């Protein structure tokens, strides 16, 4: 992977129920970045999305000092509008967060900037189980059991579909090959099972620990510089504790169980992609060592 350049913008690929809200909180509260792309899962995000989106890029500074851009990029159509507002070309956002990695590439079309993808992944079957419990909690599945969900409603290969923009219809191994190629060339990988180490790697690569950021008192006025060790201490705590964590009263699903196998079959390409990403994670340590020099 090539070194980070001065016109690179970090683009975090938000995979649902894979610590994305925790990463968002680390970006805003620990590294004091100007963030574009909340989904409203956090309290900060809810406040931002409740505000009106204007025709000009504006930085919202919340009472707790978090900085957000006034753009909503929760759909492909809204990403197109953000492009028209100059989200990427302006360089105002320190980091862009989006689920729509395929469409986010359009933000950088005909600009002098490039996006540098990074993400945190969770095993697809574990994510599918978490999705089931989340939907059940929201009352969207009635009395459906996990096995019934695996047979009918469960997502299939969400990551592969999002990368290739093949949201409907059957997938083939060619779609997986494209997803693996895009992912392998463009993304830095983190894992939910190694959250603190993953965030530390990203911070090293993007130089977040080197630059002393400005903390705000909530009114946009500089309060104090923040030292690298403060940033890491803050991110370590959030990475370990998590944000918006869901605790489900069910024991871990065995890999030998019928339900696990059904969900695995339904997400076979995503599991291959995840296993490829796991290998990338261990190979990419060289990238971070070079970035730290």
mmCIF file of C-alpha atoms in Angstrom:
data_model
loop_
_atom_site.group_PDB
_atom_site.id
_atom_site.type_symbol
_atom_site.label_atom_id
_atom_site.label_comp_id
_atom_site.label_asym_id
_atom_site.label_seq_id
_atom_site.Cartn_x
_atom_site.Cartn_y
_atom_site.Cartn_z
ATOM 1 C CA UNK A 1 0.000 0.000 0.000
ATOM 2 C CA UNK A 2 1.375 3.409 -0.952
ATOM 3 C CA UNK A 3 2.231 5.991 1.728
ATOM 4 C CA UNK A 4 -0.410 8.493 2.764
ATOM 5 C CA UNK A 5 -0.272 11.685 0.706
ATOM 6 C CA UNK A 6 -1.245 15.237 1.673
ATOM 7 C CA UNK A 7 -4.397 15.092 -0.473
ATOM 8 C CA UNK A 8 -5.663 11.749 0.810
ATOM 9 C CA UNK A 9 -8.933 11.766 2.766
ATOM 10 C CA UNK A 10 -9.566 8.806 5.097
ATOM 11 C CA UNK A 11 -12.857 7.103 4.213
ATOM 12 C CA UNK A 12 -14.196 4.728 6.851
ATOM 13 C CA UNK A 13 -16.402 1.966 5.465
ATOM 14 C CA UNK A 14 -19.198 1.498 7.991
ATOM 15 C CA UNK A 15 -20.213 -2.147 8.186
ATOM 16 C CA UNK A 16 -23.343 -2.329 10.385
ATOM 17 C CA UNK A 17 -22.983 -3.868 13.841
ATOM 18 C CA UNK A 18 -19.204 -3.956 13.489
ATOM 19 C CA UNK A 19 -18.159 -1.254 15.976
ATOM 20 C CA UNK A 20 -18.761 1.560 13.469
ATOM 21 C CA UNK A 21 -20.391 3.802 16.087
ATOM 22 C CA UNK A 22 -17.444 3.201 18.406
ATOM 23 C CA UNK A 23 -15.058 4.260 15.636
ATOM 24 C CA UNK A 24 -17.154 7.389 15.025
ATOM 25 C CA UNK A 25 -16.964 8.301 18.711
ATOM 26 C CA UNK A 26 -13.198 7.736 18.753
ATOM 27 C CA UNK A 27 -12.805 10.018 15.731
ATOM 28 C CA UNK A 28 -14.821 12.847 17.291
ATOM 29 C CA UNK A 29 -13.984 12.571 20.996
ATOM 30 C CA UNK A 30 -10.422 11.255 21.027
ATOM 31 C CA UNK A 31 -8.895 12.591 17.825
ATOM 32 C CA UNK A 32 -11.151 15.677 17.613
ATOM 33 C CA UNK A 33 -11.727 15.287 13.881
ATOM 34 C CA UNK A 34 -14.265 16.994 11.684
ATOM 35 C CA UNK A 35 -16.444 14.027 10.721
ATOM 36 C CA UNK A 36 -18.804 13.651 7.763
ATOM 37 C CA UNK A 37 -21.192 10.733 7.625
ATOM 38 C CA UNK A 38 -22.895 9.928 10.915
ATOM 39 C CA UNK A 39 -25.807 7.499 10.693
ATOM 40 C CA UNK A 40 -27.406 8.823 13.871
ATOM 41 C CA UNK A 41 -26.660 5.696 15.913
ATOM 42 C CA UNK A 42 -24.902 7.733 18.612
ATOM 43 C CA UNK A 43 -26.373 10.571 20.662
ATOM 44 C CA UNK A 44 -24.081 12.985 18.812
ATOM 45 C CA UNK A 45 -25.227 11.603 15.484
ATOM 46 C CA UNK A 46 -28.900 12.033 16.368
ATOM 47 C CA UNK A 47 -28.277 15.700 17.125
ATOM 48 C CA UNK A 48 -26.434 16.235 13.838
ATOM 49 C CA UNK A 49 -29.085 14.550 11.671
ATOM 50 C CA UNK A 50 -31.817 16.552 13.402
ATOM 51 C CA UNK A 51 -30.305 19.773 12.062
ATOM 52 C CA UNK A 52 -31.198 21.200 8.682
ATOM 53 C CA UNK A 53 -28.754 20.551 5.838
ATOM 54 C CA UNK A 54 -27.889 23.812 4.108
ATOM 55 C CA UNK A 55 -26.571 24.515 0.625
ATOM 56 C CA UNK A 56 -23.105 25.211 2.021
ATOM 57 C CA UNK A 57 -20.721 23.030 4.001
ATOM 58 C CA UNK A 58 -20.870 24.014 7.652
ATOM 59 C CA UNK A 59 -19.112 22.563 10.674
ATOM 60 C CA UNK A 60 -21.383 21.873 13.629
ATOM 61 C CA UNK A 61 -19.594 21.976 16.979
ATOM 62 C CA UNK A 62 -21.712 20.198 19.585
ATOM 63 C CA UNK A 63 -21.805 21.092 23.266
ATOM 64 C CA UNK A 64 -19.369 18.270 24.049
ATOM 65 C CA UNK A 65 -16.862 19.614 21.501
ATOM 66 C CA UNK A 66 -17.492 17.045 18.742
ATOM 67 C CA UNK A 67 -17.203 18.432 15.207
ATOM 68 C CA UNK A 68 -19.473 17.280 12.376
ATOM 69 C CA UNK A 69 -20.095 18.491 8.845
ATOM 70 C CA UNK A 70 -23.717 19.283 7.977
ATOM 71 C CA UNK A 71 -23.966 16.588 5.320
ATOM 72 C CA UNK A 72 -26.140 13.500 5.277
ATOM 73 C CA UNK A 73 -24.575 10.683 3.225
ATOM 74 C CA UNK A 74 -26.765 7.822 4.409
ATOM 75 C CA UNK A 75 -28.023 7.015 0.877
ATOM 76 C CA UNK A 76 -26.457 7.005 -2.615
ATOM 77 C CA UNK A 77 -28.677 9.952 -3.563
ATOM 78 C CA UNK A 78 -27.443 11.966 -0.594
ATOM 79 C CA UNK A 79 -23.845 11.105 -1.465
ATOM 80 C CA UNK A 80 -24.479 12.663 -4.878
ATOM 81 C CA UNK A 81 -25.727 15.824 -3.193
ATOM 82 C CA UNK A 82 -22.662 15.885 -0.929
ATOM 83 C CA UNK A 83 -20.518 15.663 -4.047
ATOM 84 C CA UNK A 84 -22.288 18.720 -5.463
ATOM 85 C CA UNK A 85 -21.541 20.547 -2.209
ATOM 86 C CA UNK A 86 -17.837 19.744 -2.660
ATOM 87 C CA UNK A 87 -17.491 17.384 0.308
ATOM 88 C CA UNK A 88 -14.309 15.734 -0.976
ATOM 89 C CA UNK A 89 -12.832 18.589 -3.003
ATOM 90 C CA UNK A 90 -13.109 21.081 -0.117
ATOM 91 C CA UNK A 91 -10.915 19.053 2.212
ATOM 92 C CA UNK A 92 -12.997 20.275 5.176
ATOM 93 C CA UNK A 93 -13.749 16.775 6.486
ATOM 94 C CA UNK A 94 -10.907 15.061 8.323
ATOM 95 C CA UNK A 95 -12.655 11.737 7.774
ATOM 96 C CA UNK A 96 -15.688 10.533 5.805
ATOM 97 C CA UNK A 97 -17.814 7.677 7.183
ATOM 98 C CA UNK A 98 -20.120 5.759 4.854
ATOM 99 C CA UNK A 99 -21.740 2.399 4.248
ATOM 100 C CA UNK A 100 -21.810 3.051 0.504
ATOM 101 C CA UNK A 101 -18.185 2.458 -0.418
ATOM 102 C CA UNK A 102 -19.001 1.968 -4.110
ATOM 103 C CA UNK A 103 -20.795 5.315 -4.364
ATOM 104 C CA UNK A 104 -18.324 7.142 -2.126
ATOM 105 C CA UNK A 105 -15.718 6.827 -4.864
ATOM 106 C CA UNK A 106 -17.779 9.317 -6.874
ATOM 107 C CA UNK A 107 -17.082 11.982 -4.247
ATOM 108 C CA UNK A 108 -13.490 12.181 -5.467
ATOM 109 C CA UNK A 109 -14.243 12.177 -9.190
ATOM 110 C CA UNK A 110 -12.661 15.191 -10.944
ATOM 111 C CA UNK A 111 -11.035 16.429 -7.736
ATOM 112 C CA UNK A 112 -7.393 16.718 -6.733
ATOM 113 C CA UNK A 113 -8.043 14.456 -3.764
ATOM 114 C CA UNK A 114 -8.230 10.710 -3.305
ATOM 115 C CA UNK A 115 -10.034 8.606 -0.714
ATOM 116 C CA UNK A 116 -8.139 6.104 1.423
ATOM 117 C CA UNK A 117 -10.424 3.349 2.678
ATOM 118 C CA UNK A 118 -10.166 1.840 6.143
ATOM 119 C CA UNK A 119 -12.648 -0.346 7.983
ATOM 120 C CA UNK A 120 -13.310 -2.603 10.970
ATOM 121 C CA UNK A 121 -14.850 -6.005 10.276
ATOM 122 C CA UNK A 122 -16.716 -8.614 12.278
ATOM 123 C CA UNK A 123 -17.267 -12.245 11.345
ATOM 124 C CA UNK A 124 -20.334 -12.290 9.023
ATOM 125 C CA UNK A 125 -22.187 -14.962 11.004
ATOM 126 C CA UNK A 126 -21.652 -13.130 14.283
ATOM 127 C CA UNK A 127 -22.872 -9.959 12.586
ATOM 128 C CA UNK A 128 -25.940 -11.783 11.236
ATOM 129 C CA UNK A 129 -26.817 -13.023 14.726
ATOM 130 C CA UNK A 130 -26.399 -9.499 16.096
ATOM 131 C CA UNK A 131 -28.651 -8.181 13.325
ATOM 132 C CA UNK A 132 -31.333 -10.716 14.266
ATOM 133 C CA UNK A 133 -31.313 -9.591 17.904
ATOM 134 C CA UNK A 134 -31.298 -5.925 16.903
ATOM 135 C CA UNK A 135 -34.332 -6.375 14.666
ATOM 136 C CA UNK A 136 -36.098 -8.453 17.314
ATOM 137 C CA UNK A 137 -35.469 -5.729 19.896
ATOM 138 C CA UNK A 138 -37.008 -3.183 17.523
ATOM 139 C CA UNK A 139 -40.086 -5.400 17.133
ATOM 140 C CA UNK A 140 -39.523 -6.026 13.413
ATOM 141 C CA UNK A 141 -39.425 -9.831 13.508
ATOM 142 C CA UNK A 142 -42.302 -10.685 15.796
ATOM 143 C CA UNK A 143 -41.739 -14.058 17.436
ATOM 144 C CA UNK A 144 -39.436 -15.335 14.685
ATOM 145 C CA UNK A 145 -36.662 -17.641 15.904
ATOM 146 C CA UNK A 146 -33.025 -17.270 14.865
ATOM 147 C CA UNK A 147 -33.288 -20.403 12.735
ATOM 148 C CA UNK A 148 -36.390 -19.077 10.974
ATOM 149 C CA UNK A 149 -34.520 -15.812 10.402
ATOM 150 C CA UNK A 150 -31.587 -17.734 8.918
ATOM 151 C CA UNK A 151 -33.977 -19.483 6.530
ATOM 152 C CA UNK A 152 -35.747 -16.351 5.340
ATOM 153 C CA UNK A 153 -34.975 -12.783 6.404
ATOM 154 C CA UNK A 154 -31.224 -12.815 7.027
ATOM 155 C CA UNK A 155 -28.996 -10.630 4.852
ATOM 156 C CA UNK A 156 -26.895 -12.488 2.342
ATOM 157 C CA UNK A 157 -23.372 -11.323 1.581
ATOM 158 C CA UNK A 158 -23.928 -7.671 2.528
ATOM 159 C CA UNK A 159 -20.243 -6.735 2.197
ATOM 160 C CA UNK A 160 -19.796 -8.311 -1.229
ATOM 161 C CA UNK A 161 -22.987 -6.699 -2.463
ATOM 162 C CA UNK A 162 -22.065 -3.246 -1.169
ATOM 163 C CA UNK A 163 -18.577 -3.292 -2.677
ATOM 164 C CA UNK A 164 -19.847 -4.439 -6.083
ATOM 165 C CA UNK A 165 -23.150 -2.499 -5.961
ATOM 166 C CA UNK A 166 -25.036 -5.744 -6.677
ATOM 167 C CA UNK A 167 -27.783 -5.274 -4.132
ATOM 168 C CA UNK A 168 -30.303 -7.582 -5.782
ATOM 169 C CA UNK A 169 -30.212 -10.831 -7.698
ATOM 170 C CA UNK A 170 -27.851 -13.764 -7.449
ATOM 171 C CA UNK A 171 -24.164 -13.370 -6.724
ATOM 172 C CA UNK A 172 -21.454 -15.395 -8.434
ATOM 173 C CA UNK A 173 -17.814 -15.969 -7.638
ATOM 174 C CA UNK A 174 -17.014 -13.214 -10.121
ATOM 175 C CA UNK A 175 -18.652 -10.731 -7.775
ATOM 176 C CA UNK A 176 -16.504 -12.056 -4.950
ATOM 177 C CA UNK A 177 -13.379 -11.758 -7.113
ATOM 178 C CA UNK A 178 -14.200 -8.103 -7.818
ATOM 179 C CA UNK A 179 -14.904 -7.415 -4.150
ATOM 180 C CA UNK A 180 -11.648 -9.046 -3.092
ATOM 181 C CA UNK A 181 -9.688 -7.102 -5.713
ATOM 182 C CA UNK A 182 -11.199 -3.764 -4.669
ATOM 183 C CA UNK A 183 -10.820 -4.534 -0.994
ATOM 184 C CA UNK A 184 -7.257 -5.792 -1.353
ATOM 185 C CA UNK A 185 -6.086 -2.761 -3.299
ATOM 186 C CA UNK A 186 -7.919 0.004 -1.502
ATOM 187 C CA UNK A 187 -8.636 -0.808 2.171
ATOM 188 C CA UNK A 188 -6.745 -0.914 5.421
ATOM 189 C CA UNK A 189 -8.306 -3.562 7.649
ATOM 190 C CA UNK A 190 -9.191 -3.593 11.315
ATOM 191 C CA UNK A 191 -10.994 -6.318 13.272
ATOM 192 C CA UNK A 192 -13.575 -6.013 16.047
ATOM 193 C CA UNK A 193 -11.693 -8.751 17.881
ATOM 194 C CA UNK A 194 -8.620 -6.487 17.929
ATOM 195 C CA UNK A 195 -10.213 -3.064 18.295
ATOM 196 C CA UNK A 196 -7.532 -1.219 20.261
ATOM 197 C CA UNK A 197 -4.730 -2.528 18.059
ATOM 198 C CA UNK A 198 -6.750 -1.717 14.924
ATOM 199 C CA UNK A 199 -7.375 1.891 15.976
ATOM 200 C CA UNK A 200 -3.741 2.296 16.988
ATOM 201 C CA UNK A 201 -2.693 1.076 13.545
ATOM 202 C CA UNK A 202 -5.006 3.530 11.793
ATOM 203 C CA UNK A 203 -3.754 6.372 13.983
ATOM 204 C CA UNK A 204 -0.188 5.523 13.098
ATOM 205 C CA UNK A 205 -0.872 5.284 9.369
ATOM 206 C CA UNK A 206 -2.938 8.478 9.125
ATOM 207 C CA UNK A 207 -0.606 10.344 11.543
ATOM 208 C CA UNK A 208 -3.431 11.076 13.964
ATOM 209 C CA UNK A 209 -1.125 10.590 16.954
ATOM 210 C CA UNK A 210 1.488 12.976 15.621
ATOM 211 C CA UNK A 211 -0.561 16.100 14.987
ATOM 212 C CA UNK A 212 -1.778 17.819 18.118
ATOM 213 C CA UNK A 213 -5.441 18.554 17.528
ATOM 214 C CA UNK A 214 -7.409 21.422 19.029
ATOM 215 C CA UNK A 215 -10.056 20.703 21.618
ATOM 216 C CA UNK A 216 -13.059 22.988 21.602
ATOM 217 C CA UNK A 217 -15.130 24.228 24.521
ATOM 218 C CA UNK A 218 -18.304 23.645 22.480
ATOM 219 C CA UNK A 219 -18.485 27.132 21.035
ATOM 220 C CA UNK A 220 -15.817 26.558 18.423
ATOM 221 C CA UNK A 221 -13.176 28.331 20.527
ATOM 222 C CA UNK A 222 -9.837 26.543 21.001
ATOM 223 C CA UNK A 223 -9.488 25.200 24.509
ATOM 224 C CA UNK A 224 -6.197 23.319 24.608
ATOM 225 C CA UNK A 225 -3.866 21.215 22.559
ATOM 226 C CA UNK A 226 -4.261 17.482 22.967
ATOM 227 C CA UNK A 227 -1.185 15.339 23.316
ATOM 228 C CA UNK A 228 -0.796 12.026 21.453
ATOM 229 C CA UNK A 229 -0.815 10.019 24.692
ATOM 230 C CA UNK A 230 -4.166 11.581 25.650
ATOM 231 C CA UNK A 231 -5.599 10.571 22.293
ATOM 232 C CA UNK A 232 -4.438 6.993 22.647
ATOM 233 C CA UNK A 233 -5.670 6.693 26.227
ATOM 234 C CA UNK A 234 -9.101 7.968 25.144
ATOM 235 C CA UNK A 235 -9.307 5.678 22.100
ATOM 236 C CA UNK A 236 -8.139 2.653 24.091
ATOM 237 C CA UNK A 237 -10.912 3.135 26.649
ATOM 238 C CA UNK A 238 -13.610 3.538 23.993
ATOM 239 C CA UNK A 239 -12.260 0.594 21.984
ATOM 240 C CA UNK A 240 -12.405 -1.632 25.066
ATOM 241 C CA UNK A 241 -15.773 -0.411 26.406
ATOM 242 C CA UNK A 242 -17.519 0.094 23.059
ATOM 243 C CA UNK A 243 -20.305 2.535 22.186
ATOM 244 C CA UNK A 244 -23.930 1.578 21.594
ATOM 245 C CA UNK A 245 -23.073 -1.981 22.631
ATOM 246 C CA UNK A 246 -25.913 -4.524 22.478
ATOM 247 C CA UNK A 247 -25.958 -7.246 25.117
ATOM 248 C CA UNK A 248 -28.146 -10.170 24.149
ATOM 249 C CA UNK A 249 -29.296 -12.800 26.669
ATOM 250 C CA UNK A 250 -28.204 -15.735 24.556
ATOM 251 C CA UNK A 251 -25.127 -17.923 24.733
ATOM 252 C CA UNK A 252 -22.636 -17.823 21.896
ATOM 253 C CA UNK A 253 -23.658 -19.768 18.814
ATOM 254 C CA UNK A 254 -21.600 -22.879 18.179
ATOM 255 C CA UNK A 255 -19.947 -23.179 14.766
ATOM 256 C CA UNK A 256 -21.211 -26.757 14.672
ATOM 257 C CA UNK A 257 -24.824 -25.725 15.139
ATOM 258 C CA UNK A 258 -27.425 -25.941 12.388
ATOM 259 C CA UNK A 259 -28.141 -22.200 12.588
ATOM 260 C CA UNK A 260 -24.472 -21.232 12.228
ATOM 261 C CA UNK A 261 -24.151 -23.469 9.173
ATOM 262 C CA UNK A 262 -27.297 -21.995 7.600
ATOM 263 C CA UNK A 263 -26.070 -18.436 8.115
ATOM 264 C CA UNK A 264 -22.643 -19.413 6.821
ATOM 265 C CA UNK A 265 -24.120 -20.845 3.629
ATOM 266 C CA UNK A 266 -26.174 -17.697 3.169
ATOM 267 C CA UNK A 267 -23.061 -15.536 3.559
ATOM 268 C CA UNK A 268 -20.436 -17.711 1.890
ATOM 269 C CA UNK A 269 -18.850 -14.897 -0.144
ATOM 270 C CA UNK A 270 -18.722 -12.551 2.822
ATOM 271 C CA UNK A 271 -17.047 -15.259 4.890
ATOM 272 C CA UNK A 272 -14.445 -15.722 2.151
ATOM 273 C CA UNK A 273 -13.973 -11.959 2.049
ATOM 274 C CA UNK A 274 -13.669 -11.801 5.839
ATOM 275 C CA UNK A 275 -11.076 -14.577 5.880
ATOM 276 C CA UNK A 276 -9.175 -12.748 3.153
ATOM 277 C CA UNK A 277 -9.389 -9.553 5.233
ATOM 278 C CA UNK A 278 -8.096 -11.406 8.308
ATOM 279 C CA UNK A 279 -5.025 -12.467 6.329
ATOM 280 C CA UNK A 280 -4.644 -8.862 5.123
ATOM 281 C CA UNK A 281 -4.767 -7.667 8.716
ATOM 282 C CA UNK A 282 -1.696 -9.658 9.659
ATOM 283 C CA UNK A 283 0.124 -8.809 6.427
ATOM 284 C CA UNK A 284 -0.519 -5.075 6.696
ATOM 285 C CA UNK A 285 1.605 -4.618 9.812
ATOM 286 C CA UNK A 286 4.447 -3.759 7.410
ATOM 287 C CA UNK A 287 2.396 -0.824 6.079
ATOM 288 C CA UNK A 288 2.023 0.593 9.594
ATOM 289 C CA UNK A 289 5.689 0.107 10.425
ATOM 290 C CA UNK A 290 6.634 2.063 7.302
ATOM 291 C CA UNK A 291 4.073 4.778 8.102
ATOM 292 C CA UNK A 292 5.577 5.229 11.562
ATOM 293 C CA UNK A 293 9.038 5.986 10.261
#
